[in-house]
Coordinates of C-alpha atoms and ligand atoms in Angstrom, one line a residue:
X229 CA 56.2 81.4 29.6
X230 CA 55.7 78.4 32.1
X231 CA 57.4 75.7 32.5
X232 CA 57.4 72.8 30.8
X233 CA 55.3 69.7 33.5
X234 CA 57.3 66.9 34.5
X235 CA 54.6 64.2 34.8
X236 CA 55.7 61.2 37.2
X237 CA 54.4 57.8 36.4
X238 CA 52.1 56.1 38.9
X239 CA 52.9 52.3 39.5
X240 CA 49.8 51.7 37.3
X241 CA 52.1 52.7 34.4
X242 CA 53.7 49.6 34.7
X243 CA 50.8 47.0 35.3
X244 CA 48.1 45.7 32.2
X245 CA 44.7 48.2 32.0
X246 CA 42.9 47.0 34.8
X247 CA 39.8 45.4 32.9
X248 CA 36.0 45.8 33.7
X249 CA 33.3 43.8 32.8
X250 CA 29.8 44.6 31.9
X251 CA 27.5 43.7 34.8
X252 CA 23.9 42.1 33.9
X253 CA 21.7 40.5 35.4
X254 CA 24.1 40.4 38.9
X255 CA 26.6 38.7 36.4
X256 CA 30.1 40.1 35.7
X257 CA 30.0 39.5 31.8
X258 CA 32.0 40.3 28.5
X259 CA 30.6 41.3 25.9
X260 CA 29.8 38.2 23.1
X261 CA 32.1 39.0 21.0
X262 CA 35.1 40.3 22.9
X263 CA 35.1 43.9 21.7
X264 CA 36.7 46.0 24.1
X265 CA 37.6 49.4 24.9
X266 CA 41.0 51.1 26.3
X267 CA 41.2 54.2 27.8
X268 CA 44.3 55.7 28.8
X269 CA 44.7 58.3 31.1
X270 CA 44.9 61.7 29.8
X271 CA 47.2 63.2 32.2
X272 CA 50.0 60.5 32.2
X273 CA 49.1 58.6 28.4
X274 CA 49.1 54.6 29.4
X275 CA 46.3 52.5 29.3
X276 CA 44.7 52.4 32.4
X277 CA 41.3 50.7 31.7
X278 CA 40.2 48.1 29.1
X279 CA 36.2 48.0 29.5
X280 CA 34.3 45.0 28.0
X281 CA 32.5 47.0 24.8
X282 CA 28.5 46.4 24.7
X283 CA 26.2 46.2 21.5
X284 CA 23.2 45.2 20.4
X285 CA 23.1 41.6 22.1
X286 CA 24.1 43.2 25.6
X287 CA 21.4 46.3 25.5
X288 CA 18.9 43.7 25.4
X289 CA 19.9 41.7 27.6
X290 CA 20.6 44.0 30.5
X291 CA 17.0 46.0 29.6
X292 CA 15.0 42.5 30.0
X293 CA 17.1 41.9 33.1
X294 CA 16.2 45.3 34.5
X295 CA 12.5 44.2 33.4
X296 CA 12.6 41.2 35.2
X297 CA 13.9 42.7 38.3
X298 CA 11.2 45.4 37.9
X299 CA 8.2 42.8 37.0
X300 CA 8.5 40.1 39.3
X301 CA 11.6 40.8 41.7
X302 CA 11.3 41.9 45.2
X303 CA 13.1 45.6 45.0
X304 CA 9.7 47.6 43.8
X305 CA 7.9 45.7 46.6
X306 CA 9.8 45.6 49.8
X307 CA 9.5 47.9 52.5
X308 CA 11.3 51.2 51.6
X309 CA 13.6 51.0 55.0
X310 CA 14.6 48.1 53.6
X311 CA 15.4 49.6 50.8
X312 CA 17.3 52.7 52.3
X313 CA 19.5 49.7 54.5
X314 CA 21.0 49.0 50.8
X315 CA 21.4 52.7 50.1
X316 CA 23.0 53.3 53.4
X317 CA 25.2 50.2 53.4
X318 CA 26.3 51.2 49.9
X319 CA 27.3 54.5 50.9
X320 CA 29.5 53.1 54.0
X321 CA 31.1 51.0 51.4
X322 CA 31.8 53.8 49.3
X323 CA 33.2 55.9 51.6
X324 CA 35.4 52.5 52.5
X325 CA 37.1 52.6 48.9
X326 CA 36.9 56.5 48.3
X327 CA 40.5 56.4 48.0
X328 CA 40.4 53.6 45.1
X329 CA 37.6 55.4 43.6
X330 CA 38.6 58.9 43.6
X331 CA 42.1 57.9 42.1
X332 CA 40.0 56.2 39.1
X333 CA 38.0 59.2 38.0
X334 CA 41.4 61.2 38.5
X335 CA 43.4 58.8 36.2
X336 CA 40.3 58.3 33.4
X337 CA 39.4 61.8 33.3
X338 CA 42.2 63.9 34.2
X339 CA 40.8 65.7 37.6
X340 CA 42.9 66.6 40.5
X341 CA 43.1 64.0 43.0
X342 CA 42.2 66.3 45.6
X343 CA 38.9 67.5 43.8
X344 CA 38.0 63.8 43.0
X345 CA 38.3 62.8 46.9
X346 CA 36.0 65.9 47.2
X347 CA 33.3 64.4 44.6
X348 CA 33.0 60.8 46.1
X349 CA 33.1 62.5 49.9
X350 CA 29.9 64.4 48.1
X351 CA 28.4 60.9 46.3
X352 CA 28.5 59.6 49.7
X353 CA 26.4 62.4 51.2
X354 CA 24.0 61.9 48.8
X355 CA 23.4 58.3 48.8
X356 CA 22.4 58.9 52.6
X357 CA 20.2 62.0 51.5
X358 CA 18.7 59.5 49.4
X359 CA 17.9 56.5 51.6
X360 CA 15.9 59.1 54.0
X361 CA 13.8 60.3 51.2
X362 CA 13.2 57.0 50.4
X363 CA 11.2 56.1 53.6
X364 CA 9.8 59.9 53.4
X365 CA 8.2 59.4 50.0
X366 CA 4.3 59.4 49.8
X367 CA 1.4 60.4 48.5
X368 CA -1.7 62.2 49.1
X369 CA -5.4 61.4 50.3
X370 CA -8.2 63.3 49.8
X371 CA -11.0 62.8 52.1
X372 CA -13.5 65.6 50.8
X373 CA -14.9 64.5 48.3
X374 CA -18.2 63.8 49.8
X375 CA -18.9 60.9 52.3
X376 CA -19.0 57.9 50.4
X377 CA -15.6 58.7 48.3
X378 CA -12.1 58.7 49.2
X379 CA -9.6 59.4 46.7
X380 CA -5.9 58.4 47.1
X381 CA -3.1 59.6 45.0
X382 CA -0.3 56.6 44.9
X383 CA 3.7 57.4 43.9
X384 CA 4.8 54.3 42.2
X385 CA 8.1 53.4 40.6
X386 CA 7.7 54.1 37.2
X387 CA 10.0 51.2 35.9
X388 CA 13.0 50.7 33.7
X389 CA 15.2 53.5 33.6
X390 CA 18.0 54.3 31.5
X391 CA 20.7 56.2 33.3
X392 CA 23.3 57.7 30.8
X393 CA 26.5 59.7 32.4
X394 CA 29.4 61.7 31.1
X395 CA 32.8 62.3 31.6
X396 CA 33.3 64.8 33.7
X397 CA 32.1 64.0 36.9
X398 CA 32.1 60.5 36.6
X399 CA 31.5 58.7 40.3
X400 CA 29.4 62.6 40.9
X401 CA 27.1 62.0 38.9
X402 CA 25.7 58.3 38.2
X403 CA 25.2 59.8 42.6
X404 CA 23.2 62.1 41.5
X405 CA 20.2 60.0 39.9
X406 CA 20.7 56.1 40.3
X407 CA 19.9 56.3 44.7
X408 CA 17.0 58.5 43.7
X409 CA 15.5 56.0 41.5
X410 CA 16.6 53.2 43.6
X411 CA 14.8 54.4 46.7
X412 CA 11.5 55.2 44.3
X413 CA 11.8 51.2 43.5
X414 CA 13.0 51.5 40.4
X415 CA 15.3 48.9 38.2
X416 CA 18.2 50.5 35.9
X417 CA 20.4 50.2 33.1
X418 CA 23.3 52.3 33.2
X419 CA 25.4 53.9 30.7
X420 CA 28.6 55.9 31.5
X421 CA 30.9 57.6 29.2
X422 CA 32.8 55.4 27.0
X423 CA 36.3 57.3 28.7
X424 CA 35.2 57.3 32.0
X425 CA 33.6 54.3 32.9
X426 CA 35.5 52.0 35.7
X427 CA 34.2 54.0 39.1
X428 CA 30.8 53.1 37.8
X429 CA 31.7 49.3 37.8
X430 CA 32.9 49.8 41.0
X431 CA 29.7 51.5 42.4
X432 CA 28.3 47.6 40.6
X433 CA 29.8 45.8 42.7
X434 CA 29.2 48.1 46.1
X435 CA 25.5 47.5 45.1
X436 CA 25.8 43.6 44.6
X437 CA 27.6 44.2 48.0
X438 CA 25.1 46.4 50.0
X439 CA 22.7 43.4 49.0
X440 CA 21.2 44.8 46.4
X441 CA 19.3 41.9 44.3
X442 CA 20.7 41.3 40.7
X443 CA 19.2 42.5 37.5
X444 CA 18.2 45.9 39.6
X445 CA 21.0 47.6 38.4
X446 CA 22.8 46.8 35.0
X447 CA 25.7 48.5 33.6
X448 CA 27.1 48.8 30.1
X449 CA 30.0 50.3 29.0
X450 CA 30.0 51.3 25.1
X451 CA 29.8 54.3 22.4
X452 CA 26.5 56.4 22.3
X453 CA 25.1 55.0 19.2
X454 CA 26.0 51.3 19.9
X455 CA 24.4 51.5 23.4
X456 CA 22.6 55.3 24.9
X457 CA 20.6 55.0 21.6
X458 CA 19.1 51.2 21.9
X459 CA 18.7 52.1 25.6
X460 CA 16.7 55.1 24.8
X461 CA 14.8 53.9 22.4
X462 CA 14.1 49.9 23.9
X463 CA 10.1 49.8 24.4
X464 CA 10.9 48.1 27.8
X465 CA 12.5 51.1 29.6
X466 CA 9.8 53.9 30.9
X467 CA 12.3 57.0 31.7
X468 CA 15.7 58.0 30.1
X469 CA 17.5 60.7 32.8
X470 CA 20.3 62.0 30.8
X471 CA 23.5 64.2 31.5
X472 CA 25.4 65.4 28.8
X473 CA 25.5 67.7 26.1
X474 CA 22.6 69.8 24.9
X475 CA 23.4 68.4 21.1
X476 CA 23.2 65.0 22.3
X477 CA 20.7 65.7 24.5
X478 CA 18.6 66.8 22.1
X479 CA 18.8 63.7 20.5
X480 CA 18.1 61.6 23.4
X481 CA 14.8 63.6 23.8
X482 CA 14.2 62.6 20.3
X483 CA 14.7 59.2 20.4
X484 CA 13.2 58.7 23.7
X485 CA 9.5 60.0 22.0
X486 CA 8.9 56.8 20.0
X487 CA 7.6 55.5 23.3
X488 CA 6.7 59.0 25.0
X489 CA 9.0 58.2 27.9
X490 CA 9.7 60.6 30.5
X491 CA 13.2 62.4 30.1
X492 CA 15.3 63.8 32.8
X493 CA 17.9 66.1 31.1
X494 CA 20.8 67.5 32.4
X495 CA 22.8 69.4 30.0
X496 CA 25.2 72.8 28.9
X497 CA 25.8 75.5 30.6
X498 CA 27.2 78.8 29.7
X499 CA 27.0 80.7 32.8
X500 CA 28.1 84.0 34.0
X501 CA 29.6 86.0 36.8
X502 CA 28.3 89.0 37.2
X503 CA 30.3 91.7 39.8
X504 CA 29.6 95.3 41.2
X505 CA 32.1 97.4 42.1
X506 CA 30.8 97.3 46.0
X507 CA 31.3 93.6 46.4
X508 CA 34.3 91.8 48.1
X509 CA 36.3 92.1 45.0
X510 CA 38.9 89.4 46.9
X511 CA 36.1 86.8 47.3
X512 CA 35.1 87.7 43.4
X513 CA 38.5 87.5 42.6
X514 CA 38.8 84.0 44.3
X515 CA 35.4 82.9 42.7
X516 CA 36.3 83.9 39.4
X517 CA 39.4 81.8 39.3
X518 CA 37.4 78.6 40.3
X519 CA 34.8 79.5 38.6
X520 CA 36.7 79.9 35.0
X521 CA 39.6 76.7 36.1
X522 CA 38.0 74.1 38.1
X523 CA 37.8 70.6 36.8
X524 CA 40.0 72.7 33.8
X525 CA 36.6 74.4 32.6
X526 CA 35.2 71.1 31.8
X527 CA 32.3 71.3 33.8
X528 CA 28.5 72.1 33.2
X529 CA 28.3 74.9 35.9
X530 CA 31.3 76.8 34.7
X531 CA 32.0 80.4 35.3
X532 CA 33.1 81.0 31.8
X533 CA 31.6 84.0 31.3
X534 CA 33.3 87.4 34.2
X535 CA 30.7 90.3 33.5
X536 CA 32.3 93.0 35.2
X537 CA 31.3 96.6 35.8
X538 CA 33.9 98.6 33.7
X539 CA 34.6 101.2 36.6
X540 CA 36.6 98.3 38.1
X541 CA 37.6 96.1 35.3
X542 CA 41.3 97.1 35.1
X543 CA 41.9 96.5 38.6
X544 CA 39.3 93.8 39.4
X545 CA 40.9 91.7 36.5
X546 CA 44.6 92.5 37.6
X547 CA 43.8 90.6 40.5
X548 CA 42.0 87.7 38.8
X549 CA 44.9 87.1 36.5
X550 CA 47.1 87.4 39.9
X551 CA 45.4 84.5 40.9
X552 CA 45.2 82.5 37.6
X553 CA 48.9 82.5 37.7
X554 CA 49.2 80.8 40.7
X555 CA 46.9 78.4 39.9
X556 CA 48.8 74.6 40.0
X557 CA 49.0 73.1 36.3
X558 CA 49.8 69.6 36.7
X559 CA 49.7 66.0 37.5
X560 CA 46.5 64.9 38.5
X561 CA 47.7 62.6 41.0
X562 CA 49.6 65.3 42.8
X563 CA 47.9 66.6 45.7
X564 CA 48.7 69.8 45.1
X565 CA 47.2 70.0 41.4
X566 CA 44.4 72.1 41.1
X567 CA 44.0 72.6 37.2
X568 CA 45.0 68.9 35.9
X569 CA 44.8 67.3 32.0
X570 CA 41.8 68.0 29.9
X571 CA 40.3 64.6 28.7
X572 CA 41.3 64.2 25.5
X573 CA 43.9 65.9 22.8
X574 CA 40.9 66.6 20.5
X575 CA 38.6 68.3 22.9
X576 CA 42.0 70.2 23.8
X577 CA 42.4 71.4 20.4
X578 CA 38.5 72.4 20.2
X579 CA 39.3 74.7 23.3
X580 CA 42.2 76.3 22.3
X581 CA 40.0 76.6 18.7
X582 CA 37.9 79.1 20.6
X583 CA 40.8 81.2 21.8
X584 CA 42.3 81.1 18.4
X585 CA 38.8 82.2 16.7
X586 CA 38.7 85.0 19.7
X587 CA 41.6 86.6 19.3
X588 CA 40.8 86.6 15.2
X589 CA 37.5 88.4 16.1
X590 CA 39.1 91.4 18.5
X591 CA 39.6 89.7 21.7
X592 CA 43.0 89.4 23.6
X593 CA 44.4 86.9 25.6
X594 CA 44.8 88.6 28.7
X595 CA 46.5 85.7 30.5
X596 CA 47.8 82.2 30.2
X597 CA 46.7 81.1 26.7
X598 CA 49.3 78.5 26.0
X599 CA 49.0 74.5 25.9
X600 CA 51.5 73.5 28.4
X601 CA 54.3 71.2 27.0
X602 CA 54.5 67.9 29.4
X603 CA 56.6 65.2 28.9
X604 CA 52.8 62.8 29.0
X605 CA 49.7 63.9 29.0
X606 CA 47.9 66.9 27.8
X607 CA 47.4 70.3 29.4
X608 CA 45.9 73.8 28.8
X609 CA 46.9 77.0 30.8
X610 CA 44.4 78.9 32.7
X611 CA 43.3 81.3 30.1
X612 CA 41.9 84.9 30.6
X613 CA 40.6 86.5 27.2
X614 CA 39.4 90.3 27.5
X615 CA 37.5 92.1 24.6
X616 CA 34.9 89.5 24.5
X617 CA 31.7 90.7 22.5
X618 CA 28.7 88.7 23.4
X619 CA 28.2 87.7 19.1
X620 CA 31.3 86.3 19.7
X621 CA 31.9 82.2 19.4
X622 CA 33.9 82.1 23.0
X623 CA 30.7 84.4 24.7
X624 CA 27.9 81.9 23.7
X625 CA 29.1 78.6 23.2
X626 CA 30.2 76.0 25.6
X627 CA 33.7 76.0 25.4
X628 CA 34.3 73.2 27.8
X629 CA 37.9 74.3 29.2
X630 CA 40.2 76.7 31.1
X631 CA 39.0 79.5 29.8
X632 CA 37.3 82.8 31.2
X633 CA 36.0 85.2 28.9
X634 CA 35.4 88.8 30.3
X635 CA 32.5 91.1 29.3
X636 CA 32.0 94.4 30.4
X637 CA 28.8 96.3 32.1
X638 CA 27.8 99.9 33.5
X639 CA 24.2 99.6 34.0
X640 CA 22.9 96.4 36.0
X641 CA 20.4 96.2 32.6
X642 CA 23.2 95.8 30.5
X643 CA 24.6 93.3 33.2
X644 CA 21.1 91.1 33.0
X645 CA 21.5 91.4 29.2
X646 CA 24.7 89.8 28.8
X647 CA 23.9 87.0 31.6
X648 CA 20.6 86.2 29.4
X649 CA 22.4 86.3 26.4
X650 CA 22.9 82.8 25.7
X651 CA 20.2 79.6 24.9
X652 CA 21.8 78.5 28.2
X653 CA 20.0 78.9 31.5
X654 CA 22.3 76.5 34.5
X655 CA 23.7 78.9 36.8
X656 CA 24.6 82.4 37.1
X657 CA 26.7 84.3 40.5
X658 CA 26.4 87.5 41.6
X659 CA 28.8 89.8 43.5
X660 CA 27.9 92.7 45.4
X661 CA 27.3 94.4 48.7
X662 CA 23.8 95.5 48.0
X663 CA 21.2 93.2 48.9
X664 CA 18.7 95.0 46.6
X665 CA 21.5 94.9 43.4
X666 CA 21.6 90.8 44.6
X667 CA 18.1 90.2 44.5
X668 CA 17.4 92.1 41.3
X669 CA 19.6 90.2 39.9
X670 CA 18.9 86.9 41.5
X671 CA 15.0 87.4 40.1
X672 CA 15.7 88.6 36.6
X673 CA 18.8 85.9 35.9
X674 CA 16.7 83.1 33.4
X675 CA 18.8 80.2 35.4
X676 CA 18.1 77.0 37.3
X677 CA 20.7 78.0 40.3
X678 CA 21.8 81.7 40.8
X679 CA 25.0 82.0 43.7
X680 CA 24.7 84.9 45.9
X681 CA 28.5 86.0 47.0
X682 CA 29.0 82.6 46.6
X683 CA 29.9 79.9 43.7
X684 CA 29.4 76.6 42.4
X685 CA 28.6 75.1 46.0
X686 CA 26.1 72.2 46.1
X687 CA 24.2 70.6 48.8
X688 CA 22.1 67.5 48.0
X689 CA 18.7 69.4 49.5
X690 CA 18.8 72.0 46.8
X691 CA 17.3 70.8 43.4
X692 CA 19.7 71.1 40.3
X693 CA 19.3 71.9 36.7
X694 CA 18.2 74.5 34.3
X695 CA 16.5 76.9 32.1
X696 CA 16.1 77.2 28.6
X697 CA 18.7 74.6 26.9
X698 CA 20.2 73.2 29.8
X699 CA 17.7 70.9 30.3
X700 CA 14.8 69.9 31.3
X701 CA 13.7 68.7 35.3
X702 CA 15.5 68.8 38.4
X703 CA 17.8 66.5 40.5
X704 CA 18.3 66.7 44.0
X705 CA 16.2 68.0 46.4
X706 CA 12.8 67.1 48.3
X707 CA 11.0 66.3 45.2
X708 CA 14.3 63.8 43.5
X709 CA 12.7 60.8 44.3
X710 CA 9.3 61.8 43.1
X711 CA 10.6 62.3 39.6
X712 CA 10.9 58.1 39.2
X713 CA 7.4 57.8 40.4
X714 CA 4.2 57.6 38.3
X715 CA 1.3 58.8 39.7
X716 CA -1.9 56.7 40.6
X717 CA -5.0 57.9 41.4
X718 CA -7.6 55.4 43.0
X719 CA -11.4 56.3 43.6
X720 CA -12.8 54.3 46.7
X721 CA -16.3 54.3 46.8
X722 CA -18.6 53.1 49.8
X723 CA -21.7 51.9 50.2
X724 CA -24.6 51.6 47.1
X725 CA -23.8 53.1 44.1
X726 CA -27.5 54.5 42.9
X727 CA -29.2 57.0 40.4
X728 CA -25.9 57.1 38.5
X729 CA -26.6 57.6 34.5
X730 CA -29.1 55.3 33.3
X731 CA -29.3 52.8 36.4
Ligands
NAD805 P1 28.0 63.9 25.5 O1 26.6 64.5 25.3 O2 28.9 63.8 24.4 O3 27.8 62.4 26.1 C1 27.1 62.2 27.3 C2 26.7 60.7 27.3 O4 25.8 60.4 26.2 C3 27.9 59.7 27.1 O5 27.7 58.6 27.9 C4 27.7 59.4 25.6 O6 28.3 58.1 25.3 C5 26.2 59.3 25.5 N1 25.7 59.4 24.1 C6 26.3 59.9 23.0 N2 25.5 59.8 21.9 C7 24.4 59.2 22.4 C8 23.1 58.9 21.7 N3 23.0 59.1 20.4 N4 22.1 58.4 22.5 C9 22.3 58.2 23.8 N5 23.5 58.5 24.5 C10 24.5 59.0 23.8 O7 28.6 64.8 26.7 P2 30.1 64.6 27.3 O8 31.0 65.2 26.3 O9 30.3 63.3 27.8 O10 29.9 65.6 28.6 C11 30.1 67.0 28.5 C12 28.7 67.7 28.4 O11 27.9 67.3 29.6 C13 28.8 69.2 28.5 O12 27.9 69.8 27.6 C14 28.4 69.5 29.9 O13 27.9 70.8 30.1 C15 27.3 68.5 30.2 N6 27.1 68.2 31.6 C16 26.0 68.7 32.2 C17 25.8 68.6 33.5 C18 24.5 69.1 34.2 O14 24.2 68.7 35.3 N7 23.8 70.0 33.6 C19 26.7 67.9 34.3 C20 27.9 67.5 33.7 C21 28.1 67.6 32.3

């Protein structure tokens, strides 16, 4: 049995939520009629943000801004260097406050400390990747069409573009699509999660900062249905690039057809492990532990399902659970934490649901399986559950938390199986010696990213998303600023234009 945690207070325990207000228009607003929302920080339980609430009145008003700014302002039209100045200048000022911003998605969402200083370190690499394709984008000409044509194939912003975020990855993620449609000449509205919304005011006023001009970028704080569905749906905004659920996403898709808009989707993920008996089984070991705890499970590209060959299971899995005891449980604002509070007492309960519903249908908790008493806050063991059967709840849905389920294989057929048994299709990892038993896999796996002796690393040149239900598109990579162009297509013609028809 562990420990009970002994949560310290930070000095924000004793100060007011710091407040945020909505920003529109390069304004710094509240909302008209004062609603606001509080959220308190899951791993210590004060109030640690109070964001100004948006509805109806505010959605509007920040989509005609963002319509303006598209229409008539000068972002679509200046020079894209110019443009990649702002993106640059905005990443020096983020790396400038990563401490600040880092300990706000650690306080609103739970995350080591650590980690989050990781994630903004990685927003900042991205912003830069993103001001050099900006003055890399282009399109094509085509001068073979016979002498007296000349076609030319234009990328042009395609407009308005609704930006909605989760929780998880709060700062990580607005990075991962607002520079790439800011360096395509796009204007935005941005939504974040309700619980997780002050490093994306932050990244507001960076922008206002970096000199970008107001109305390009417009943030709302507020519930899904008060302000991601207005957003969606508002006949002014051209694109909707979503990350979140695949329920919710679903819905977005749905909504966003009244208008035919273009949807980015980034969504679930219910990705497996896969390892040999020839691999490094101390790597795989390692891998399996972040894979299964980091960001306490509560994250897309989760290792949540170990597919191990039987031969080695006993052993293999003795040395996982070796690990997962060791892992650090605690206070997200300790530098040492590496597992810290999961966001929210009813998503806890919805986790430990699954373990619960496991264990009913055959499985046993190998390891950990306990919420961990703390005097604030609310935390979940690292969790290993063996028996796992692929009909089972635990081996096919999302379960968003600290918990690794572990399959069993003897034939790499039966290993492919499992890893394509799931409407899921993010990411997959392989482990083993044998580059032929790596590539078999690699090819057969029906997933957007598949890790090699390797897991859950990310580089902004690589593109990112998935198969099947996890969504729809790609971020990152080459091609990231692309996906906020339209494409035009203009016909020169030269000289007289004869014996065409009935001329
Ligand atoms: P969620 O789907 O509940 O919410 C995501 C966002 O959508 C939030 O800002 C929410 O307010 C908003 N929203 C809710 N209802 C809406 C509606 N009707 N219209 C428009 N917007 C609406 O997801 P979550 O719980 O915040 O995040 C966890 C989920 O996100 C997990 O499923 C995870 O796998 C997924 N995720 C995916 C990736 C990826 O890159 N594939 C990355 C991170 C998280």
């Amino acid at each position: 049995m562990n420990a009970p945690l002994n949560i310290t207070m930070p000095a924000e325990a004793s100060q007011a939520p710091k407040a945020y207000k909505l920003l529109i228009d390069g304004k710094h607003v509240d909302a008209r009629d004062g609603r606001t929302i509080e959220r308190s920080s899951p791993g210590h339980g004060f109030a640690v943000s109070r964001y100004a609430q948006a509805g109806a009145e505010e959605v509007e008003a920040a989509v005609q801004a963002a319509h303006k700014a598209f229409e008539a302002g000068h972002w679509p039209r200046m020079k894209a260097s110019e443009r990649a100045t702002v993106l640059l200048k905005a990443a020096d000022l983020i790396e400038t406050r990563l401490e600040e911003i880092a300990r706000l998605d650690a306080l609103e969402s739970g995350k080591p400390i650590a980690q989050a200083r990781g994630e903004i370190g990685g927003a900042v690499d991205i912003w830069r990747y993103a001001a050099s394709l900006a003055r890399t984008l282009s399109g094509e000409s085509y001068a073979n069409l016979g002498d007296a044509m000349l076609g030319v194939v234009l990328r042009e912003p395609i407009g308005v573009v609704s930006i909605i975020t989760p929780w998880n990855f709060p700062f990580l993620i607005v990075s991962q699509k607002l520079p790439f449609a800011l360096a395509a000449g796009c204007t935005a509205v941005v939504k974040p999660s309700e619980m997780t919304s002050a490093s994306t005011f932050v990244l507001g006023d960076i922008l206002l900062e970096a000199g970008l001009p107001a109305g390009v970028v417009n943030i709302l704080a507020g519930f899904g249905a008060d302000v991601g569905a207005p957003v969606v749906s508002h006949p002014l905004v051209e694109m909707v690039s979503f990350t979140g659920s695949t329920r919710v996403g679903k819905m977005t898709m749905a909504a966003a057809s009244n208008s035919l808009k273009k949807v980015s989707m980034e969504l679930g993920g219910k990705n497996g492990q896969i390892v040999f008996p020839d691999a490094d089984l101390k790597a795989a070991a390692d891998a399996a532990v972040f894979g299964g705890f980091f960001n306490a499970g509560e994250c897309c590209n989760a290792g949540s399902r170990l597919i191990v060959h039987a031969a080695i299971a006993d052993d293999f899995l003795g040395a996982v659970k070796a690990l997962a005891e060791k892992v650090r449980v605690g206070d997200p604002l300790d530098d040492r934490t590496k597992v810290g509070a999961m966001i929210s007492a009813d998503h806890m309960a919805k986790v430990a649901g699954y373990v619960i519903a496991a264990k009913t249908d055959g499985g046993n908790v190998y390891s950990g399986g306990g919420q961990r008493a703390s005097n604030a806050g609310q935390y979940l063991d690292p969790t290993i559950v063996r028996g796992v059967t692929e009909d089972m709840a635990i081996a096919r849905e999302e379960v968003f938390g600290p918990v690794l389920s572990v399959l069993t294989f003897e034939t790499i057929e039966k290993a492919l199986h499992i890893a394509n048994n799931t409407p899921y299709g993010l990411s997959a990892g392989v482990w083993s010696a044998s580059i032929d038993t790596c590539m078999s896999v690699a090819r057969s796996v029906r997933s957007g990213t598949v890790w090699v002796n390797t897991f859950m690393e990310g580089y902004p040149e690589l593109p990112f998303g998935g198969y099947k239900q996890s969504g729809l598109g790609r971020e990152l990579g080459k091609r990231a600023v692309e996906d906020y162009t339209e494409e035009k297509t203009i016909q020169f013609h030269r000289g007289q234009r004869t014996g065409w028809w009935v001329g």
